[in-house]
Amino acid sequence: MNIYTWYHAALRDLSTQGHLQLARQLKGLPSLVATGEHQQVDAVVPELLAATRAIQLPWLEVFVTHWWLQSRVSRRGEGASALFDVTNAFERAHRAEASDCPQSICTTEDLTICYANIDGPGYAAERINVADESVSRIDPSWACFQCMSQARIEALIDAGRPDAALDAFHHASRQVTAYGGTVSGYLALKLPHALLALERPDEALNVLESESMARHDRPHVELAVRRALLIALALARLGSHERARTVLPPFDEARPWVAEGHRLWIETVQALVTSGHVPDEELLAGQLDTLLQDQIAAHAPRRCAELALIVGRIAVARHARDAASSALDTAREQALGIRRPDELEPALCALAVEIDRLP
Amino acid sequence: MRGGDVEIRATDVDVSGLLTVLGAHLYSSPVVALRELVQNAHDSIVRRRIETGWNGGVIRVRCPSYGVIVIEDDGAGLTEQEIHSFLATIGRGYTRELREQTGSNELIGLFGLGFLSAFVLAREVVLETTPVSDPAERWVYRSAGGQRYTVARTSAGEVGTRVKLQLFPHHTGLADEPTLKRVLTRYCALLPMPVLVGEAADAVNAELPPWRRETMNLHPALRRRQKLEFATRIDNRFEPLATMDVVATTKVDARGMLWVNGGGSYATSDQRRVAVFVRGMLIDDDARELLPGWAGFVSGVIESNSLTPTASREDLQRDGVWKAVREHVAEQLITGLGEIAATQQEAWRRVLRRHNEALLGAALCDPRLFALLADQVTIPTTQGDLTAAAVVRGGGGSLHVAIESEDGLAATLFRALRTPVARGERFAVLPFVRRYVDAHDVRLVEIGSGSAEGALFQPAAVNPDDRGWLTGALADEGEVLITSTFKPADLPLIVLPDREAQLKQRIEADDADGRISSGALNLARQYTGTIESRPPARLHVNMASDAILAILQARHENPAGAELAARVLRGMKRMTNGVSGDPGAEDMILALDDIAAAVVGLCRSGDR
């Protein structure tokens, strides 16, 4: 069953049964997630869960839980701190009373994203396996086909197989189109993502600046920010630093998107600092520190360690020894939480050497 | 034109089709089309002021006969050539060109589409105009449908323009002066030149908005009243409770007013409505997105000359200026709420009363709001609505919150202790109290999570023999017995679920393989594999309870009596907590069986 058909029918039913407030809140939940209003998500979810349980609507309970977890793992990038809730939601969604809910499969997506946050490359093989298994169980007309295809592309990139990620994107797009569907803005952004991973920033930029990509910007504020972040990174990789600086979303706009936004923002900033395009380095240092604190709070050790390494290199470029050492400490500490801590050892050592060389 | 093998050709435009599309779809309502014509009149007056240094200007809208509206202005008028060049050329507006030449910020028009709106409303449009550049001329433009038109010279008249609309039958309702007055009062509220309806001597927009008035000498209470009256005039859905100023800065020119709506709100109710005026003309009646999502209880009026309308001029382009204005409005709203709290105590109390839930959510979205509201909003508790400080006082210095409503056993326990417990399942309560304890250095007891147990139960030693007996007599399968002391001492035992252990059990159960696909299940088991294997519930037996102490003593002196008494306790446990902390229908049967057996046993022991 199409998720949206079910969802709209369920809201209509609730309204006709007199649960107007509940229907209204359920309707607003996905947009709170997509606009980054996470505090409001945290505020409303307990009440929605209590209500859906009280009137015994397990399918809507799955819906609420999924969007809560989308806010936490997909947007705020939570890792280990969300594992209990993600696993619990996954198990509840597979009980008899909820397993036919069209959104049940989305809890599998939440589970894979959570592991991607904890250690993307470390769990890449398992994530690819889960995505393959899920995609094979549904037809491309389902919205979750596109979500699981995104999860698959991300896992392939994390596995160091960007070629396969690019193929996976084209395969998924063809299938969606063949079933009469439209490729969503979220899936469409995986193409430039894969192209950047393949070190083809010129092609990524062409895609990102195309009209077909720009049309997703509104009403999806989130997609507009993500696209701008990717454009800035592509420009930075192409050496167009001045344009990259202009396009790069301001810190406050990038900050809510912990899972993906922080990495894109920090990588672009690294190129801008190296090329002398950041006018206020003191301000930047504070911003980078804030982002690292967000990452630590998200309990996502792999991403946090990798970003701390970049922040350390930025500090080295600024000859800021204390900041570089502090970032290195963070990276070392976080590396202990990943599946194979030794994987990051060469990068940790390299940063330590660079810090030692500072005057 | 050809360039090598490439042929460049011009696109053909079907004017009739274009007019139909624009006429039918450009504007969402006929009222907007009327606004465009008033705006043309305004721009014509501004043009005359710019070009001649004149400082007059009046717009009058009348309904001289059935189904007819006339819009008159004493602006610059048009020459015959200007009629052909601007009035009859879609997409080319004199206003835009004049703005580009002079840099004037007063001119409103931009797209050269405004005059088209006449054909949205009218089956015939007659425009008479005398240009200020040649007052001896007067031209009459006449068109039905807009595609073809005639221009003829007529006898000279006053400088200015008169547009006569013979309305389509379905729009004739608009040709009614009270209706026009109502509509134009709203649309032209901030237009800086008089707009009159019918033969009235007073302009519908005579009253300046509060932020344009000189009010320094007015008593603050009178100023507040003027602002409240203005708010009611703009949005009469609710009685406004208090207003806040939006003041322009050197970076953002947006100014105006916000106000707290008087209608009660609940949690995520969205009563936001913001009227946005650009160069004095109402563009967007419902620009709610300019307010933060948490401000569902706020409305306002904003004027800015930097915002750019879309082509239909009913919406605003979401560009950098729009973002800056949105940020500016949010900042001033936060400041404004603080000022109301500090200076208008009665109004502030009403704001808190009407919008408590919404403010609870708002407090989570900005640290300044949290600081303002933390001790003022109330949270729902087992003892009614209380401030967080009162919940802490009632909890003996700790703030108790139940994570889920189903934690009935904990609620029972705390009711017995007369301790208020915040209801974590209600809107915003859980994140609010978490933030509150962080800010106030208070201990948080989250009932329903394992972490609360350390705060509630103190381990109590007991000899292994007694522990074994208690386990046999009181524990069900899936429960591990823990001897503790806890309050109230009258409560002999309580079962708490171990959610992690429960999850591990379900994910690692054999039947999970049958209902969950293997790859995902394996990933889920990566997590449950890190959880220690243990029973899914903890049975805390209260060693401070006289009942428990008496049973332990009786098991040596009166073993049969101890067994019966233990069955009563086990029955009570099963009735209130279920087996393994997960009450079900069968638990009630088991509980009744225990209690009945104990009663029978006690009665028979009396016989003996």
Short mmCIF file of N, CA and C in Angstrom, two decimals, chain A residues 144-248:
data_model
loop_
_atom_site.label_atom_id
_atom_site.label_comp_id
_atom_site.label_asym_id
_atom_site.label_seq_id
_atom_site.Cartn_x
_atom_site.Cartn_y
_atom_site.Cartn_z
N CYS A 144 9.36 4.18 0.34
CA CYS A 144 10.52 3.62 1.07
C CYS A 144 11.54 3.00 0.11
N PHE A 145 11.10 2.70 -1.11
CA PHE A 145 12.07 2.21 -2.09
C PHE A 145 13.15 3.28 -2.29
N GLN A 146 12.71 4.51 -2.38
CA GLN A 146 13.67 5.59 -2.60
C GLN A 146 14.54 5.81 -1.36
N CYS A 147 13.90 5.72 -0.17
CA CYS A 147 14.67 5.92 1.07
C CYS A 147 15.73 4.82 1.22
N MET A 148 15.32 3.57 0.98
CA MET A 148 16.28 2.48 1.15
C MET A 148 17.35 2.53 0.06
N SER A 149 16.99 3.04 -1.12
CA SER A 149 18.00 3.20 -2.17
C SER A 149 19.03 4.23 -1.75
N GLN A 150 18.56 5.30 -1.10
CA GLN A 150 19.52 6.30 -0.59
C GLN A 150 20.45 5.66 0.43
N ALA A 151 19.84 4.87 1.34
CA ALA A 151 20.65 4.21 2.38
C ALA A 151 21.70 3.31 1.72
N ARG A 152 21.30 2.67 0.62
CA ARG A 152 22.22 1.76 -0.08
C ARG A 152 23.37 2.56 -0.71
N ILE A 153 23.03 3.67 -1.35
CA ILE A 153 24.06 4.49 -2.00
C ILE A 153 25.06 5.02 -0.95
N GLU A 154 24.51 5.48 0.18
CA GLU A 154 25.39 6.00 1.24
C GLU A 154 26.32 4.90 1.76
N ALA A 155 25.76 3.71 1.91
CA ALA A 155 26.56 2.60 2.44
C ALA A 155 27.67 2.23 1.44
N LEU A 156 27.34 2.26 0.15
CA LEU A 156 28.35 1.94 -0.86
C LEU A 156 29.47 2.98 -0.87
N ILE A 157 29.09 4.24 -0.68
CA ILE A 157 30.14 5.29 -0.61
C ILE A 157 31.01 5.04 0.62
N ASP A 158 30.37 4.74 1.75
CA ASP A 158 31.13 4.47 2.98
C ASP A 158 32.03 3.25 2.82
N ALA A 159 31.59 2.31 1.97
CA ALA A 159 32.40 1.10 1.76
C ALA A 159 33.56 1.35 0.81
N GLY A 160 33.69 2.60 0.34
CA GLY A 160 34.77 2.92 -0.59
C GLY A 160 34.46 2.44 -2.00
N ARG A 161 33.17 2.34 -2.34
CA ARG A 161 32.78 1.87 -3.68
C ARG A 161 31.92 2.93 -4.37
N PRO A 162 32.46 4.11 -4.62
CA PRO A 162 31.63 5.16 -5.22
C PRO A 162 31.11 4.81 -6.61
N ASP A 163 31.89 3.99 -7.39
CA ASP A 163 31.39 3.56 -8.70
C ASP A 163 30.08 2.80 -8.56
N ALA A 164 30.10 1.87 -7.60
CA ALA A 164 28.89 1.07 -7.37
C ALA A 164 27.76 1.97 -6.86
N ALA A 165 28.11 3.00 -6.08
CA ALA A 165 27.09 3.92 -5.58
C ALA A 165 26.43 4.67 -6.74
N LEU A 166 27.27 5.08 -7.71
CA LEU A 166 26.73 5.79 -8.88
C LEU A 166 25.80 4.87 -9.67
N ASP A 167 26.24 3.63 -9.87
CA ASP A 167 25.39 2.66 -10.58
C ASP A 167 24.08 2.46 -9.82
N ALA A 168 24.20 2.37 -8.50
CA ALA A 168 23.00 2.15 -7.68
C ALA A 168 22.03 3.31 -7.83
N PHE A 169 22.57 4.52 -7.92
CA PHE A 169 21.69 5.68 -8.12
C PHE A 169 20.94 5.56 -9.44
N HIS A 170 21.70 5.28 -10.52
CA HIS A 170 21.05 5.22 -11.84
C HIS A 170 20.03 4.08 -11.89
N HIS A 171 20.39 2.96 -11.29
CA HIS A 171 19.48 1.81 -11.28
C HIS A 171 18.18 2.16 -10.55
N ALA A 172 18.34 2.78 -9.38
CA ALA A 172 17.15 3.14 -8.60
C ALA A 172 16.29 4.16 -9.35
N SER A 173 16.93 5.16 -9.95
CA SER A 173 16.18 6.19 -10.68
C SER A 173 15.40 5.58 -11.83
N ARG A 174 16.08 4.67 -12.57
CA ARG A 174 15.39 4.04 -13.71
C ARG A 174 14.18 3.27 -13.23
N GLN A 175 14.35 2.57 -12.12
CA GLN A 175 13.23 1.75 -11.62
C GLN A 175 12.06 2.62 -11.17
N VAL A 176 12.39 3.71 -10.47
CA VAL A 176 11.32 4.62 -10.01
C VAL A 176 10.56 5.16 -11.22
N THR A 177 11.31 5.60 -12.22
CA THR A 177 10.68 6.18 -13.41
C THR A 177 9.87 5.12 -14.16
N ALA A 178 10.43 3.93 -14.25
CA ALA A 178 9.73 2.86 -14.98
C ALA A 178 8.38 2.54 -14.32
N TYR A 179 8.30 2.74 -13.00
CA TYR A 179 7.03 2.48 -12.30
C TYR A 179 6.13 3.71 -12.29
N GLY A 180 6.48 4.70 -13.11
CA GLY A 180 5.63 5.88 -13.22
C GLY A 180 5.84 6.89 -12.11
N GLY A 181 6.89 6.70 -11.31
CA GLY A 181 7.12 7.62 -10.19
C GLY A 181 8.07 8.75 -10.57
N THR A 182 8.32 9.61 -9.60
CA THR A 182 9.25 10.72 -9.79
C THR A 182 10.36 10.58 -8.75
N VAL A 183 11.56 10.78 -9.20
CA VAL A 183 12.70 10.69 -8.27
C VAL A 183 12.61 11.85 -7.28
N SER A 184 12.62 11.55 -5.98
CA SER A 184 12.48 12.59 -4.97
C SER A 184 13.75 13.44 -4.91
N GLY A 185 13.60 14.63 -4.34
CA GLY A 185 14.76 15.50 -4.18
C GLY A 185 15.85 14.85 -3.34
N TYR A 186 15.42 14.08 -2.35
CA TYR A 186 16.38 13.43 -1.45
C TYR A 186 17.23 12.41 -2.21
N LEU A 187 16.55 11.58 -3.02
CA LEU A 187 17.30 10.60 -3.80
C LEU A 187 18.14 11.31 -4.85
N ALA A 188 17.57 12.34 -5.48
CA ALA A 188 18.29 13.04 -6.55
C ALA A 188 19.62 13.59 -6.05
N LEU A 189 19.66 14.02 -4.78
CA LEU A 189 20.91 14.58 -4.25
C LEU A 189 22.00 13.53 -4.08
N LYS A 190 21.62 12.27 -4.14
CA LYS A 190 22.65 11.23 -4.00
C LYS A 190 23.53 11.14 -5.24
N LEU A 191 23.04 11.65 -6.39
CA LEU A 191 23.87 11.64 -7.59
C LEU A 191 25.10 12.54 -7.42
N PRO A 192 24.91 13.83 -7.09
CA PRO A 192 26.12 14.64 -6.86
C PRO A 192 26.97 14.13 -5.70
N HIS A 193 26.29 13.52 -4.74
CA HIS A 193 27.02 12.94 -3.61
C HIS A 193 28.01 11.88 -4.11
N ALA A 194 27.49 10.99 -4.96
CA ALA A 194 28.34 9.92 -5.51
C ALA A 194 29.42 10.52 -6.41
N LEU A 195 29.05 11.53 -7.18
CA LEU A 195 30.02 12.14 -8.09
C LEU A 195 31.15 12.82 -7.30
N LEU A 196 30.81 13.43 -6.19
CA LEU A 196 31.86 14.04 -5.36
C LEU A 196 32.77 12.95 -4.79
N ALA A 197 32.15 11.84 -4.40
CA ALA A 197 32.96 10.74 -3.86
C ALA A 197 33.89 10.18 -4.95
N LEU A 198 33.45 10.31 -6.20
CA LEU A 198 34.28 9.84 -7.31
C LEU A 198 35.29 10.89 -7.77
N GLU A 199 35.32 12.00 -7.01
CA GLU A 199 36.22 13.12 -7.33
C GLU A 199 35.91 13.67 -8.73
N ARG A 200 34.63 13.83 -9.01
CA ARG A 200 34.19 14.46 -10.27
C ARG A 200 33.33 15.68 -9.92
N PRO A 201 33.96 16.68 -9.26
CA PRO A 201 33.17 17.82 -8.76
C PRO A 201 32.51 18.64 -9.87
N ASP A 202 33.16 18.67 -11.07
CA ASP A 202 32.56 19.45 -12.16
C ASP A 202 31.21 18.87 -12.55
N GLU A 203 31.14 17.56 -12.66
CA GLU A 203 29.86 16.93 -13.01
C GLU A 203 28.85 17.10 -11.88
N ALA A 204 29.35 16.98 -10.66
CA ALA A 204 28.45 17.16 -9.50
C ALA A 204 27.84 18.56 -9.53
N LEU A 205 28.69 19.54 -9.85
CA LEU A 205 28.21 20.93 -9.88
C LEU A 205 27.15 21.12 -10.97
N ASN A 206 27.40 20.51 -12.14
CA ASN A 206 26.42 20.62 -13.22
C ASN A 206 25.05 20.10 -12.78
N VAL A 207 25.09 18.96 -12.13
CA VAL A 207 23.84 18.36 -11.67
C VAL A 207 23.17 19.26 -10.63
N LEU A 208 23.98 19.73 -9.69
CA LEU A 208 23.43 20.53 -8.58
C LEU A 208 22.82 21.84 -9.05
N GLU A 209 23.39 22.41 -10.11
CA GLU A 209 22.89 23.71 -10.57
C GLU A 209 21.82 23.57 -11.65
N SER A 210 21.45 22.34 -11.95
CA SER A 210 20.43 22.15 -12.99
C SER A 210 19.06 22.57 -12.46
N GLU A 211 18.22 22.93 -13.38
CA GLU A 211 16.87 23.38 -13.05
C GLU A 211 16.10 22.27 -12.32
N SER A 212 16.29 21.03 -12.79
CA SER A 212 15.52 19.92 -12.21
C SER A 212 15.88 19.74 -10.73
N MET A 213 17.13 20.05 -10.38
CA MET A 213 17.52 19.92 -8.98
C MET A 213 17.00 21.11 -8.18
N ALA A 214 17.07 22.29 -8.77
CA ALA A 214 16.68 23.50 -8.04
C ALA A 214 15.19 23.50 -7.71
N ARG A 215 14.39 22.81 -8.51
CA ARG A 215 12.94 22.87 -8.27
C ARG A 215 12.55 22.17 -6.95
N HIS A 216 13.47 21.38 -6.40
CA HIS A 216 13.15 20.73 -5.12
C HIS A 216 13.33 21.68 -3.93
N ASP A 217 13.98 22.83 -4.16
CA ASP A 217 14.35 23.70 -3.03
C ASP A 217 13.15 24.17 -2.24
N ARG A 218 12.08 24.43 -2.94
CA ARG A 218 10.91 24.91 -2.25
C ARG A 218 9.76 23.98 -2.56
N PRO A 219 9.03 23.47 -1.63
CA PRO A 219 8.96 23.92 -0.25
C PRO A 219 9.96 23.24 0.69
N HIS A 220 10.91 22.47 0.16
CA HIS A 220 11.80 21.72 1.05
C HIS A 220 13.01 22.56 1.45
N VAL A 221 12.88 23.31 2.53
CA VAL A 221 13.98 24.14 3.02
C VAL A 221 15.23 23.29 3.21
N GLU A 222 14.99 22.10 3.73
CA GLU A 222 16.09 21.20 4.04
C GLU A 222 16.88 20.87 2.77
N LEU A 223 16.16 20.61 1.68
CA LEU A 223 16.84 20.26 0.44
C LEU A 223 17.60 21.46 -0.11
N ALA A 224 17.06 22.64 0.08
CA ALA A 224 17.74 23.84 -0.39
C ALA A 224 19.08 23.97 0.34
N VAL A 225 19.07 23.72 1.65
CA VAL A 225 20.31 23.83 2.43
C VAL A 225 21.29 22.75 2.00
N ARG A 226 20.79 21.52 1.86
CA ARG A 226 21.68 20.43 1.47
C ARG A 226 22.30 20.70 0.10
N ARG A 227 21.47 21.19 -0.83
CA ARG A 227 21.98 21.45 -2.18
C ARG A 227 23.05 22.55 -2.13
N ALA A 228 22.76 23.59 -1.35
CA ALA A 228 23.73 24.69 -1.26
C ALA A 228 25.06 24.19 -0.66
N LEU A 229 24.94 23.31 0.34
CA LEU A 229 26.16 22.77 0.96
C LEU A 229 26.97 21.96 -0.05
N LEU A 230 26.26 21.16 -0.86
CA LEU A 230 26.96 20.34 -1.86
C LEU A 230 27.56 21.22 -2.95
N ILE A 231 26.83 22.27 -3.36
CA ILE A 231 27.37 23.18 -4.38
C ILE A 231 28.66 23.83 -3.86
N ALA A 232 28.59 24.29 -2.61
CA ALA A 232 29.77 24.95 -2.03
C ALA A 232 30.97 24.00 -2.01
N LEU A 233 30.72 22.76 -1.64
CA LEU A 233 31.83 21.80 -1.58
C LEU A 233 32.37 21.52 -2.99
N ALA A 234 31.46 21.36 -3.97
CA ALA A 234 31.91 21.11 -5.34
C ALA A 234 32.76 22.29 -5.83
N LEU A 235 32.31 23.49 -5.56
CA LEU A 235 33.05 24.68 -5.98
C LEU A 235 34.42 24.72 -5.31
N ALA A 236 34.42 24.41 -4.02
CA ALA A 236 35.69 24.42 -3.29
C ALA A 236 36.66 23.40 -3.89
N ARG A 237 36.13 22.23 -4.23
CA ARG A 237 37.00 21.20 -4.82
C ARG A 237 37.52 21.63 -6.20
N LEU A 238 36.73 22.48 -6.87
CA LEU A 238 37.15 22.96 -8.19
C LEU A 238 38.06 24.18 -8.09
N GLY A 239 38.29 24.62 -6.88
CA GLY A 239 39.17 25.78 -6.68
C GLY A 239 38.45 27.12 -6.79
N SER A 240 37.12 27.11 -6.95
CA SER A 240 36.37 28.38 -7.02
C SER A 240 36.02 28.82 -5.61
N HIS A 241 37.03 29.22 -4.88
CA HIS A 241 36.83 29.45 -3.45
C HIS A 241 35.93 30.65 -3.16
N GLU A 242 36.07 31.69 -3.96
CA GLU A 242 35.26 32.88 -3.70
C GLU A 242 33.78 32.56 -3.87
N ARG A 243 33.46 31.84 -4.96
CA ARG A 243 32.05 31.45 -5.18
C ARG A 243 31.59 30.49 -4.08
N ALA A 244 32.47 29.59 -3.71
CA ALA A 244 32.12 28.62 -2.66
C ALA A 244 31.76 29.36 -1.37
N ARG A 245 32.54 30.37 -1.07
CA ARG A 245 32.29 31.15 0.16
C ARG A 245 30.92 31.83 0.10
N THR A 246 30.57 32.32 -1.10
CA THR A 246 29.29 33.02 -1.25
C THR A 246 28.12 32.05 -1.12
N VAL A 247 28.30 30.86 -1.68
CA VAL A 247 27.19 29.90 -1.72
C VAL A 247 27.01 29.18 -0.38
N LEU A 248 28.11 29.00 0.34
CA LEU A 248 28.06 28.21 1.58
C LEU A 248 27.03 28.77 2.55
#
